[in-house]
Coordinates of C-alpha atoms in Angstrom, one line a residue:
M159 CA -32.6 -24.5 -0.5
K160 CA -35.9 -22.7 -0.1
I161 CA -37.4 -20.5 -2.8
L162 CA -37.0 -17.3 -0.7
E163 CA -33.4 -18.1 0.1
R164 CA -32.6 -18.6 -3.6
Y165 CA -34.5 -15.4 -4.4
L166 CA -32.3 -13.4 -2.0
L167 CA -29.1 -14.9 -3.5
K168 CA -30.3 -14.1 -7.0
E169 CA -31.3 -10.5 -6.1
S170 CA -28.0 -9.9 -4.4
F171 CA -25.9 -11.2 -7.3
K172 CA -26.8 -8.5 -9.9
P173 CA -26.0 -5.4 -7.7
F174 CA -22.8 -7.1 -6.5
I175 CA -21.5 -7.6 -10.0
G176 CA -22.6 -4.1 -11.1
A177 CA -21.0 -2.5 -8.0
L178 CA -17.8 -4.5 -8.4
G179 CA -17.5 -3.3 -12.0
V180 CA -18.3 0.4 -11.1
F181 CA -16.0 0.6 -8.1
T182 CA -13.1 -1.1 -9.9
S183 CA -13.6 1.1 -12.9
L184 CA -13.4 4.2 -10.7
F185 CA -10.1 3.0 -9.3
L186 CA -8.8 2.2 -12.9
I187 CA -9.8 5.7 -14.1
D188 CA -8.0 7.3 -11.1
M189 CA -4.9 5.2 -12.0
I190 CA -5.1 6.2 -15.7
I191 CA -5.2 9.9 -14.7
S192 CA -2.2 9.5 -12.4
K193 CA -0.1 7.5 -14.9
L194 CA -1.2 9.4 -18.0
S195 CA 1.9 11.7 -18.1
L196 CA 4.2 8.6 -17.6
I197 CA 2.5 6.7 -20.4
I198 CA 2.9 9.7 -22.8
Q199 CA 6.4 10.6 -21.7
K200 CA 7.8 7.1 -21.9
K201 CA 5.7 6.3 -25.1
L202 CA 4.6 3.0 -23.6
S203 CA 3.2 0.3 -25.9
F204 CA -0.4 -0.9 -25.4
M205 CA 0.8 -4.2 -24.0
T206 CA 3.0 -2.5 -21.4
V207 CA 0.1 -0.3 -20.3
L208 CA -2.2 -3.3 -20.2
S209 CA 0.4 -5.2 -18.0
L210 CA 0.7 -2.2 -15.7
F211 CA -3.0 -2.1 -15.1
G212 CA -3.2 -5.9 -14.9
Y213 CA -0.6 -6.0 -12.1
N214 CA -2.4 -3.3 -10.2
L215 CA -5.9 -4.8 -10.6
P216 CA -5.6 -7.3 -7.7
A217 CA -4.8 -4.5 -5.3
M218 CA -8.0 -2.7 -6.5
V219 CA -10.1 -5.8 -6.3
A220 CA -9.0 -6.5 -2.7
L221 CA -10.6 -3.1 -1.8
T222 CA -13.6 -3.1 -4.2
I223 CA -15.0 -6.6 -3.3
P224 CA -15.9 -5.6 0.3
M225 CA -17.4 -2.3 -1.0
A226 CA -19.5 -4.2 -3.6
I227 CA -20.8 -6.5 -0.9
L228 CA -21.9 -3.6 1.2
F229 CA -23.5 -1.9 -1.8
A230 CA -25.3 -5.1 -2.9
S231 CA -26.7 -5.8 0.6
I232 CA -28.1 -2.3 1.0
M233 CA -29.6 -2.4 -2.5
T234 CA -31.1 -5.8 -2.1
F235 CA -32.7 -5.4 1.3
G236 CA -33.7 -1.8 0.6
K237 CA -35.6 -3.0 -2.4
L238 CA -37.1 -5.8 -0.2
S239 CA -38.3 -3.2 2.3
I240 CA -39.6 -0.6 -0.2
D241 CA -41.5 -3.2 -2.3
N242 CA -43.3 -4.4 0.8
E243 CA -41.8 -7.9 0.3
L244 CA -40.4 -7.7 3.8
T245 CA -44.0 -7.2 5.1
A246 CA -45.2 -10.2 3.1
I247 CA -42.4 -12.4 4.5
K248 CA -43.1 -11.3 8.1
S249 CA -46.9 -11.9 7.6
C250 CA -46.0 -15.6 6.8
G251 CA -44.2 -15.8 10.2
I252 CA -40.8 -16.0 8.6
S253 CA -37.8 -14.0 10.0
V254 CA -35.8 -12.3 7.2
Y255 CA -32.6 -13.0 9.2
R256 CA -33.3 -16.7 9.1
L257 CA -33.3 -16.5 5.3
L258 CA -29.8 -15.0 5.4
R259 CA -28.0 -18.2 6.3
P260 CA -27.1 -19.3 2.8
L261 CA -26.0 -15.7 2.0
Y262 CA -23.8 -15.5 5.1
L263 CA -22.3 -19.0 4.3
L264 CA -21.5 -17.8 0.7
V265 CA -19.8 -14.6 2.0
I266 CA -17.8 -16.6 4.6
L267 CA -16.6 -18.9 1.8
F268 CA -15.8 -15.8 -0.3
S269 CA -13.9 -14.3 2.7
C270 CA -11.8 -17.5 2.9
G271 CA -11.0 -17.1 -0.8
M272 CA -10.0 -13.5 -0.2
L273 CA -7.6 -14.7 2.5
Y274 CA -5.8 -16.8 -0.1
F275 CA -6.0 -14.0 -2.6
N276 CA -4.6 -11.3 -0.2
H277 CA -1.8 -13.5 1.1
I278 CA -0.6 -15.3 -2.1
I279 CA -1.8 -13.5 -5.2
L280 CA -1.7 -9.9 -4.1
P281 CA 2.0 -9.8 -3.0
D282 CA 3.1 -11.2 -6.3
S283 CA 1.1 -8.7 -8.3
N284 CA 2.4 -5.8 -6.1
Y285 CA 6.0 -7.0 -6.8
N286 CA 5.4 -7.3 -10.5
S287 CA 3.8 -3.9 -10.6
R288 CA 6.7 -2.1 -8.9
D289 CA 9.2 -4.1 -10.9
L290 CA 7.5 -3.0 -14.2
L291 CA 7.5 0.6 -13.0
I292 CA 11.2 0.5 -12.4
H293 CA 11.8 -0.9 -15.9
I294 CA 9.4 1.8 -17.3
A295 CA 11.4 4.5 -15.5
Y296 CA 14.4 3.6 -17.7
R297 CA 12.6 3.7 -21.0
N298 CA 13.5 6.9 -22.9
P299 CA 16.1 7.4 -20.1
I300 CA 17.1 10.9 -21.1
S301 CA 13.7 12.2 -20.1
N302 CA 14.6 11.3 -16.5
I303 CA 17.7 13.6 -16.6
K304 CA 17.2 17.2 -15.5
T305 CA 19.7 19.7 -16.8
G306 CA 21.7 22.0 -14.6
V307 CA 21.3 19.9 -11.5
F308 CA 22.9 16.8 -10.0
N309 CA 20.6 13.9 -10.7
K310 CA 20.6 11.1 -8.1
N311 CA 18.4 8.1 -8.3
Q312 CA 17.4 6.1 -5.1
N313 CA 18.0 2.8 -7.1
I314 CA 21.5 3.9 -8.1
S315 CA 22.9 5.1 -4.8
D316 CA 26.5 5.1 -6.1
L317 CA 26.0 7.4 -9.1
V318 CA 25.3 11.1 -9.6
I319 CA 24.8 12.4 -13.1
Y320 CA 25.0 16.1 -14.3
A321 CA 24.2 17.4 -17.8
G322 CA 24.6 21.0 -18.9
G323 CA 21.9 20.6 -21.6
K324 CA 20.0 18.0 -23.7
D325 CA 17.8 17.3 -26.7
E326 CA 15.7 14.3 -27.6
R327 CA 18.7 12.1 -28.0
Y328 CA 21.9 13.6 -26.6
L329 CA 23.1 15.1 -23.3
R330 CA 25.7 17.8 -23.4
D331 CA 28.6 18.6 -20.9
V332 CA 28.1 15.3 -19.1
I333 CA 29.7 14.6 -15.7
I334 CA 29.2 11.3 -13.8
Y335 CA 30.4 10.8 -10.3
N336 CA 30.9 7.2 -9.6
K337 CA 31.8 6.1 -6.0
G338 CA 30.9 2.4 -6.7
Q339 CA 31.9 -0.6 -4.6
R340 CA 35.4 -0.4 -5.8
E341 CA 38.7 0.9 -4.3
T342 CA 38.7 4.0 -6.6
F343 CA 36.6 7.1 -6.8
Q344 CA 35.8 7.9 -10.5
I345 CA 34.7 11.0 -12.3
V346 CA 33.8 10.7 -16.0
S347 CA 33.3 13.9 -18.1
A348 CA 32.3 14.1 -21.7
K349 CA 31.3 16.8 -24.2
Y350 CA 28.2 14.9 -25.1
G351 CA 26.6 11.4 -24.7
E352 CA 23.5 9.4 -24.9
I353 CA 21.8 7.0 -22.5
D354 CA 20.0 3.9 -23.8
L355 CA 18.8 0.4 -22.7
A356 CA 20.8 -2.7 -23.6
N357 CA 20.7 -6.5 -22.8
N358 CA 16.9 -6.7 -23.6
G359 CA 16.2 -3.7 -21.4
N360 CA 18.0 -5.0 -18.3
D361 CA 21.0 -2.7 -18.5
L362 CA 21.2 1.1 -18.7
I363 CA 24.3 2.2 -20.7
A364 CA 25.7 5.7 -21.1
K365 CA 27.6 6.1 -24.4
L366 CA 30.0 9.0 -23.9
Y367 CA 32.1 10.9 -26.5
D368 CA 35.2 13.1 -26.3
G369 CA 35.9 13.0 -22.6
E370 CA 38.1 12.1 -19.7
I371 CA 38.1 9.6 -16.8
H372 CA 39.6 10.8 -13.5
E373 CA 40.3 8.1 -11.0
K374 CA 41.6 8.4 -7.4
S375 CA 42.5 5.5 -5.2
L376 CA 40.7 5.5 -1.9
K377 CA 43.4 3.5 -0.2
N378 CA 46.2 5.6 -1.6
P379 CA 45.0 9.2 -2.1
S380 CA 48.3 10.2 -3.7
T381 CA 47.5 7.9 -6.7
Y382 CA 45.6 9.8 -9.4
R383 CA 45.0 8.8 -13.0
V384 CA 43.5 10.5 -16.0
V385 CA 42.4 8.7 -19.2
K386 CA 41.2 10.5 -22.3
F387 CA 38.7 8.8 -24.6
K388 CA 36.9 9.3 -27.9
T389 CA 34.1 6.9 -27.1
F390 CA 33.4 5.2 -23.8
N391 CA 30.5 2.8 -22.8
F392 CA 29.6 3.4 -19.1
N393 CA 27.3 0.9 -17.4
I394 CA 25.0 2.9 -15.2
F395 CA 22.5 0.3 -14.1
G396 CA 21.9 -3.4 -14.7
S397 CA 23.0 -7.0 -14.6
T398 CA 26.5 -6.3 -15.9
G399 CA 27.2 -3.7 -13.1
D400 CA 27.1 -3.7 -9.3
S401 CA 23.3 -3.0 -9.3
N402 CA 20.4 -5.0 -10.6
L403 CA 17.0 -3.8 -11.9
R404 CA 15.3 -6.5 -9.8
H405 CA 14.3 -4.6 -6.7
T406 CA 14.2 -5.9 -3.1
L407 CA 10.9 -7.0 -1.6
S408 CA 8.9 -4.6 0.5
D409 CA 6.4 -5.9 3.1
R410 CA 3.5 -5.3 0.6
E411 CA 5.3 -7.7 -1.8
M412 CA 6.0 -10.5 0.6
N413 CA 3.7 -13.4 1.2
T414 CA 3.0 -14.4 4.8
R415 CA 5.5 -17.3 4.9
V416 CA 8.3 -14.9 3.9
M417 CA 7.2 -12.3 6.4
M418 CA 7.1 -14.8 9.2
Q419 CA 10.7 -15.9 8.3
K420 CA 11.8 -12.3 8.5
I421 CA 10.0 -11.8 11.8
G422 CA 11.9 -14.8 13.2
E423 CA 15.2 -13.6 11.9
N424 CA 14.6 -10.1 13.3
A425 CA 13.6 -11.5 16.7
K426 CA 17.0 -13.2 16.9
I427 CA 18.8 -9.9 16.0
I428 CA 16.7 -8.0 18.6
L429 CA 17.5 -10.6 21.3
T430 CA 21.3 -10.4 20.5
A431 CA 21.2 -6.5 20.4
D432 CA 19.3 -6.2 23.7
S433 CA 21.7 -8.6 25.4
L434 CA 24.8 -6.7 24.1
R435 CA 23.2 -3.4 25.1
E436 CA 22.6 -4.7 28.6
I437 CA 26.3 -5.9 28.8
Y438 CA 27.5 -2.4 27.7
H439 CA 25.2 -0.7 30.2
Q440 CA 26.5 -2.8 33.1
K441 CA 30.1 -2.0 32.0
L442 CA 29.3 1.7 32.0
E443 CA 28.1 1.6 35.6
K444 CA 31.6 0.4 36.6
M445 CA 33.6 2.8 34.4
E446 CA 34.7 6.4 34.9
H447 CA 34.3 9.1 32.2
G448 CA 36.9 9.0 29.5
R449 CA 37.6 7.6 26.0
A450 CA 36.8 4.1 27.0
Y451 CA 33.5 5.3 28.6
D452 CA 32.6 7.2 25.4
A453 CA 33.4 4.3 23.2
T454 CA 31.3 1.9 25.3
T455 CA 28.4 4.4 25.3
T456 CA 28.6 4.6 21.5
K457 CA 28.5 0.8 21.2
M458 CA 25.5 0.6 23.6
L459 CA 23.6 3.2 21.6
Q460 CA 24.4 1.4 18.3
Q461 CA 22.9 -1.8 19.7
E462 CA 19.9 0.1 21.0
S463 CA 19.4 1.6 17.6
K464 CA 19.8 -1.8 15.9
S465 CA 17.2 -3.3 18.2
R466 CA 14.7 -0.5 17.6
K467 CA 15.2 -0.6 13.8
H468 CA 14.4 -4.4 13.6
R469 CA 11.5 -4.0 16.0
E470 CA 10.1 -1.4 13.5
Y471 CA 10.6 -3.9 10.7
N472 CA 8.6 -6.5 12.6
Y473 CA 5.9 -4.0 13.4
A474 CA 5.5 -3.4 9.6
Y475 CA 5.4 -7.1 8.9
W476 CA 2.7 -7.8 11.5
V477 CA 0.7 -4.8 10.3
E478 CA 0.7 -6.2 6.8
I479 CA -0.3 -9.7 7.9
H480 CA -3.2 -8.4 10.0
K481 CA -4.2 -5.9 7.3
K482 CA -4.6 -8.8 4.8
N483 CA -6.7 -10.8 7.3
A484 CA -8.8 -7.7 8.2
L485 CA -9.6 -6.9 4.6
A486 CA -10.7 -10.4 3.9
F487 CA -12.9 -10.5 7.0
A488 CA -14.4 -7.1 6.0
C489 CA -16.5 -9.0 3.4
I490 CA -18.5 -10.5 6.4
V491 CA -18.5 -7.3 8.3
F492 CA -19.9 -5.2 5.5
L493 CA -22.7 -7.8 4.8
F494 CA -23.5 -7.7 8.5
L495 CA -23.7 -3.9 8.4
G496 CA -25.4 -3.6 5.0
V497 CA -28.5 -5.9 5.8
P498 CA -30.0 -3.8 8.6
V499 CA -29.0 -0.6 6.8
G500 CA -31.0 -1.7 3.7
L501 CA -34.0 -2.8 5.8
M502 CA -34.1 0.4 7.8
A503 CA -33.3 2.9 5.1
K504 CA -36.3 1.7 3.0
S505 CA -34.8 2.9 -0.2
S506 CA -33.9 0.9 -3.4
G507 CA -32.2 3.9 -5.0
V508 CA -28.7 3.4 -6.4
G509 CA -27.6 6.9 -5.2
A510 CA -28.5 6.3 -1.5
A511 CA -26.7 2.9 -1.5
F512 CA -23.7 4.2 -3.4
G513 CA -23.4 7.3 -1.1
F514 CA -23.7 5.3 2.1
S515 CA -21.2 2.7 0.8
M516 CA -18.7 5.4 0.0
V517 CA -19.0 7.1 3.3
V518 CA -18.6 3.8 5.2
F519 CA -15.6 2.7 3.2
V520 CA -13.9 6.1 3.4
L521 CA -14.2 6.0 7.2
Y522 CA -13.1 2.3 7.2
H523 CA -10.1 3.0 5.0
S524 CA -9.1 6.1 6.9
M525 CA -9.1 4.2 10.2
L526 CA -7.1 1.5 8.5
L527 CA -4.4 3.9 7.2
G528 CA -4.3 5.8 10.5
G529 CA -3.9 2.6 12.4
E530 CA -1.2 1.4 10.0
E531 CA 0.8 4.6 10.6
L532 CA 0.5 4.3 14.4
A533 CA 1.3 0.6 14.4
D534 CA 4.4 1.0 12.2
R535 CA 5.8 3.5 14.7
G536 CA 5.0 1.1 17.6
Y537 CA 2.3 3.3 19.3
V538 CA -0.4 0.7 18.9
A539 CA -0.4 -3.1 18.7
P540 CA -0.6 -4.1 15.0
W541 CA -3.6 -6.4 15.5
L542 CA -5.6 -3.7 17.2
A543 CA -4.6 -1.1 14.6
M544 CA -5.8 -3.3 11.7
W545 CA -8.9 -4.8 13.3
L546 CA -10.3 -1.7 15.1
S547 CA -12.3 -0.6 12.0
N548 CA -13.8 -4.1 11.7
I549 CA -14.6 -4.1 15.5
V550 CA -16.3 -0.7 15.3
L551 CA -18.4 -1.7 12.3
I552 CA -19.4 -5.0 13.9
I553 CA -20.6 -3.2 17.0
L554 CA -22.6 -0.7 14.7
G555 CA -24.0 -3.7 12.8
I556 CA -25.1 -5.4 16.0
F557 CA -26.9 -2.2 17.2
L558 CA -28.6 -1.7 13.8
T559 CA -29.6 -5.4 13.6
W560 CA -31.1 -5.1 17.1
K561 CA -33.0 -2.0 16.1
S562 CA -34.3 -3.6 12.9
R563 CA -35.5 -6.7 14.7
R564 CA -37.5 -4.5 17.0
D565 CA -39.0 -2.8 14.0
T566 CA -37.6 0.5 15.0
N567 CA -35.8 2.7 12.5
A568 CA -32.6 4.2 13.9
F569 CA -32.3 6.5 10.9
D570 CA -35.8 8.0 11.5
S571 CA -34.9 8.5 15.1
V572 CA -31.7 10.3 14.2
R573 CA -33.5 12.5 11.7
F574 CA -36.2 13.3 14.3
K575 CA -33.6 14.3 16.9
V576 CA -31.7 16.5 14.4
R577 CA -35.0 18.1 13.3
K578 CA -36.0 18.7 16.9
F579 CA -32.6 20.2 17.7
F580 CA -32.8 22.7 14.8
Q581 CA -36.4 23.6 15.8
K582 CA -35.2 24.5 19.3
I583 CA -32.5 26.7 17.8
V584 CA -35.0 28.5 15.5
K585 CA -37.4 29.1 18.4
S586 CA -34.7 30.4 20.7
K587 CA -33.5 32.9 18.1
G588 CA -37.2 33.9 17.4
S589 CA -37.7 34.6 21.1
Q590 CA -34.6 36.7 21.2
I591 CA -35.8 38.9 18.4

């Protein structure tokens, strides 16, 4: 490797590490602020807080690494230009873009590593993060209960809890509505009670005192039973009940292999639903209006809804797969954009590089989020929604590279046109006066 090529790699390394640390720290600070009330309310231990931030760190790094590459390339080549090192290189008949081959090769290898990171490591960390948050939610459980209202948790769909009042330890005038997966509907009332964790934090138990259990059979409504108790342990949530604290995987928590399996399963369901919908549609064409017609219409609409729902699932899976690929490829895109920007901006200032990097990344991330929303609803193809931001920046990078190779400064041209535009406005207003 030539001396100049090694020099460029060395000069790029320092701002990359610095930017990675700064951008990741900003994300961590934002997370600390957002989770501060949770940490205080739940009285989390230092190790629990450390685990929470550790599980969220890979998601931050997946975003901050492309940002750091953009920042480092602008800083490095801005310094190269401002210190007249670019002029010295050109005077020797050497093209600066020829010296970039080792840097591009390194970033391509880095991008391949990010593919593995995004598809394998990131989903596991996302799962562990949400799983930990669910367990944290049941620490100091009474703090989750609001008095005077019916408390319903999305993770406990069968239970509704009411409390007339509470203090740090006890709930007063407790009522629990329990539909459950059983053949009876149950209402448990108590003068007071406490909610605590059991089974190493995997179960959530309500210890109730001085109350009654009212049970009604769903199969035989005339059957009604009342049981009075002095103490009663009611399993609200956990491994000993119908629910489990381990949550189901979302698309962000699945690796690509699992998502592809889901896509295949959903494709079969969609094919079956579409076939049945067509059969019902053909039957309707031969039927007259009546009860049978209405029943067949309902069945057709159910199959149509089923097909649409599983298509949306597949849209979400494809979006997540393409997003992971696009974010990994963004490392190459941001280097390709940052080099001509640094050469043309002619500034080695941290503020200019940081400002431009933030503007570009905000636009990039906004396009990514907007595309994800449109693709999830089926308005745009998932691949286009996730890759559009990369395509736009690649085109911009090609344009700026062409400008820099011709020794023309696109930024100076824009500034000149803006200045000329405002001068015309000032002159026109002066002539009117």
